[in-house]
């Protein structure tokens, strides 16, 4: 209906504006040369939060992939139309073959381009499976987001023994980079 189309257009405008703001924020943070990453240190507690020091590490922006960098219309529409719960078998097939079918979220291509042009490494930290790494690399590239390399700029569930927790992968990333942006369901 026309009303839902208008809501969809409004949501796209909001997502595009948010992504533009994320890019501007990243460029501003770079100029400030922060002392600490936005990644909590291993010794941090809720009562005493401490963050990984930046030192002279290069800057990085870390994003979830699904519904943050890319929009998975295919399987999400299927689940909604069937009124079914998430099905890991269907999702596994999507991870392997979603290239060219998933699209970049509105404004994401421009955001990623601005961050990379400024010298900020863009990293995806996602709960997609490490066994489907090539499919995830292909999907991100086909969506217009450029190259992501598993183990360097693409971190996946199964890369360590922490399962769906992204803490271990975040620590691995923060050991090499000064993370100035985290976006998505990173703290899941």
Coordinates of C-alpha atoms in Angstrom, one line a residue:
X1 CA 0.0 0.0 0.0
X2 CA 1.1 3.6 -0.4
X3 CA 1.5 4.2 3.3
X4 CA 3.9 1.3 3.7
X5 CA 5.9 2.5 0.7
X6 CA 6.1 5.9 2.3
X7 CA 7.3 4.4 5.6
X8 CA 9.9 2.3 3.7
X9 CA 11.1 5.5 1.9
X10 CA 11.3 7.3 5.2
X11 CA 13.2 4.5 6.8
X12 CA 15.7 4.5 3.9
X13 CA 16.2 8.2 4.3
X14 CA 16.8 7.7 8.0
X15 CA 19.3 4.9 7.4
X16 CA 21.1 7.0 4.7
X17 CA 21.4 9.9 7.1
X18 CA 22.7 7.7 9.9
X19 CA 25.3 6.3 7.7
X20 CA 26.4 9.8 6.5
X21 CA 26.7 10.8 10.2
X22 CA 28.7 7.7 11.0
X23 CA 31.2 8.6 8.2
X24 CA 31.4 12.2 9.5
X25 CA 31.9 11.0 13.1
X26 CA 34.8 8.6 11.9
X27 CA 36.6 11.5 10.2
X28 CA 36.2 13.7 13.2
X29 CA 37.5 11.0 15.6
X30 CA 40.5 10.4 13.4
X31 CA 41.5 14.1 13.7
X32 CA 41.2 13.9 17.5
X33 CA 43.6 10.9 17.6
X34 CA 41.9 9.1 20.6
X35 CA 43.9 7.5 23.3
X36 CA 41.6 4.6 23.6
X37 CA 39.6 2.3 21.3
X38 CA 35.9 1.9 21.8
X39 CA 36.5 -1.8 22.5
X40 CA 36.5 -2.7 26.1
X41 CA 39.7 -4.1 27.6
X42 CA 39.7 -7.8 28.7
X43 CA 39.9 -6.6 32.3
X44 CA 37.0 -4.2 32.1
X45 CA 33.9 -4.6 34.3
X46 CA 30.6 -2.7 34.3
X47 CA 31.7 -1.0 37.5
X48 CA 35.1 -0.1 36.1
X49 CA 35.0 0.1 32.3
X50 CA 38.4 0.4 30.6
X51 CA 39.2 0.4 27.0
X52 CA 41.9 -1.0 24.8
X53 CA 44.6 1.6 24.3
X54 CA 45.2 2.9 20.8
X55 CA 48.9 3.7 20.9
X56 CA 49.9 4.3 17.2
X57 CA 47.7 1.6 15.7
X58 CA 45.8 2.4 12.5
X59 CA 42.2 3.3 12.7
X60 CA 39.3 0.9 12.1
X61 CA 35.5 1.0 11.9
X62 CA 33.9 -2.3 12.8
X63 CA 30.4 -3.2 11.6
X64 CA 28.0 -6.1 11.7
X65 CA 27.3 -7.3 8.2
X66 CA 23.7 -8.4 8.2
X67 CA 21.1 -5.6 8.4
X68 CA 24.0 -3.1 9.1
X69 CA 26.1 -3.2 6.0
X70 CA 23.8 -5.4 3.9
X71 CA 20.1 -6.0 3.7
X72 CA 19.1 -9.7 3.4
X73 CA 15.8 -9.2 1.7
X74 CA 15.6 -12.8 0.3
X75 CA 15.6 -14.9 3.5
X76 CA 14.0 -12.3 5.7
X77 CA 11.1 -11.9 3.3
X78 CA 10.8 -15.7 3.0
X79 CA 10.6 -16.2 6.8
X80 CA 8.0 -13.3 7.1
X81 CA 5.8 -14.6 4.2
X82 CA 5.8 -18.1 5.5
X83 CA 5.3 -16.9 9.1
X84 CA 8.2 -19.2 10.0
X85 CA 10.9 -18.9 12.5
X86 CA 14.5 -18.5 11.5
X87 CA 15.7 -21.6 9.8
X88 CA 19.5 -22.3 10.0
X89 CA 19.5 -24.5 6.9
X90 CA 17.9 -21.8 4.7
X91 CA 20.3 -19.2 6.3
X92 CA 23.3 -21.4 5.6
X93 CA 22.3 -21.7 1.9
X94 CA 21.9 -17.9 1.8
X95 CA 25.4 -17.3 3.2
X96 CA 26.8 -19.5 0.5
X97 CA 24.8 -18.1 -2.4
X98 CA 23.5 -14.6 -1.4
X99 CA 26.1 -12.8 -3.6
X100 CA 24.2 -10.4 -6.0
X101 CA 21.0 -10.9 -4.0
X102 CA 21.7 -9.0 -0.8
X103 CA 21.9 -5.2 -1.3
X104 CA 23.8 -2.6 0.6
X105 CA 21.8 -0.7 3.2
X106 CA 21.0 2.8 2.1
X107 CA 24.0 5.1 2.2
X108 CA 26.4 2.3 3.2
X109 CA 28.4 2.2 0.0
X110 CA 29.1 6.0 0.4
X111 CA 29.9 5.6 4.1
X112 CA 32.4 2.8 3.5
X113 CA 34.0 4.7 0.6
X114 CA 34.5 7.9 2.8
X115 CA 35.9 5.9 5.7
X116 CA 38.3 4.0 3.5
X117 CA 39.3 7.2 1.6
X118 CA 40.2 8.7 4.9
X119 CA 42.5 5.8 5.8
X120 CA 40.1 4.0 8.2
X121 CA 40.0 0.3 7.7
X122 CA 36.5 -1.0 7.4
X123 CA 36.0 -4.4 9.1
X124 CA 32.9 -6.7 9.2
X125 CA 32.5 -8.7 12.4
X126 CA 29.5 -11.0 11.9
X127 CA 27.9 -14.2 13.1
X128 CA 27.9 -15.6 9.6
X129 CA 29.8 -18.9 9.6
X130 CA 33.5 -19.2 8.9
X131 CA 32.8 -22.2 6.8
X132 CA 31.0 -19.9 4.4
X133 CA 33.7 -17.2 4.3
X134 CA 33.9 -17.1 0.5
X135 CA 30.1 -16.6 0.2
X136 CA 30.3 -13.7 2.7
X137 CA 33.2 -12.1 0.9
X138 CA 31.4 -12.4 -2.4
X139 CA 28.1 -11.0 -1.0
X140 CA 29.8 -7.9 0.5
X141 CA 31.7 -7.3 -2.8
X142 CA 28.6 -7.8 -4.9
X143 CA 26.6 -5.4 -2.8
X144 CA 29.1 -2.7 -3.8
X145 CA 31.1 -2.6 -0.5
X146 CA 34.4 -3.5 -1.9
X147 CA 36.7 -6.3 -0.8
X148 CA 36.6 -7.9 2.7
X149 CA 39.2 -10.7 3.4
X150 CA 38.4 -13.4 5.9
X151 CA 40.8 -13.1 8.9
X152 CA 41.9 -9.6 8.0
X153 CA 38.8 -7.4 7.4
X154 CA 36.1 -10.1 7.8
X155 CA 35.7 -11.9 11.1
X156 CA 33.2 -14.8 11.3
X157 CA 31.6 -17.1 13.9
X158 CA 34.0 -20.1 14.1
X159 CA 37.1 -18.0 13.9
X160 CA 37.7 -18.6 17.6
X161 CA 36.1 -20.8 20.3
X162 CA 33.6 -18.1 21.6
X163 CA 30.8 -19.2 19.3
X164 CA 28.3 -16.3 18.6
X165 CA 30.0 -14.0 21.1
X166 CA 31.9 -11.3 19.3
X167 CA 34.1 -10.5 22.2
X168 CA 37.0 -12.6 21.1
X169 CA 36.9 -11.4 17.6
X170 CA 36.7 -7.8 18.8
X171 CA 39.8 -8.4 21.0
X172 CA 41.6 -9.8 18.0
X173 CA 40.7 -6.7 15.9
X174 CA 41.6 -4.2 18.8
X175 CA 45.0 -5.8 19.1
X176 CA 45.8 -4.6 15.6
X177 CA 43.6 -1.5 15.3
X178 CA 42.4 1.6 17.1
X179 CA 38.7 0.9 16.7
X180 CA 36.9 4.3 16.6
X181 CA 33.5 3.0 15.5
X182 CA 31.4 -0.1 16.4
X183 CA 28.0 -0.4 14.7
X184 CA 25.4 -3.1 14.5
X185 CA 24.6 -5.7 17.1
X186 CA 28.2 -5.8 18.2
X187 CA 27.6 -6.1 21.9
X188 CA 24.9 -8.9 21.4

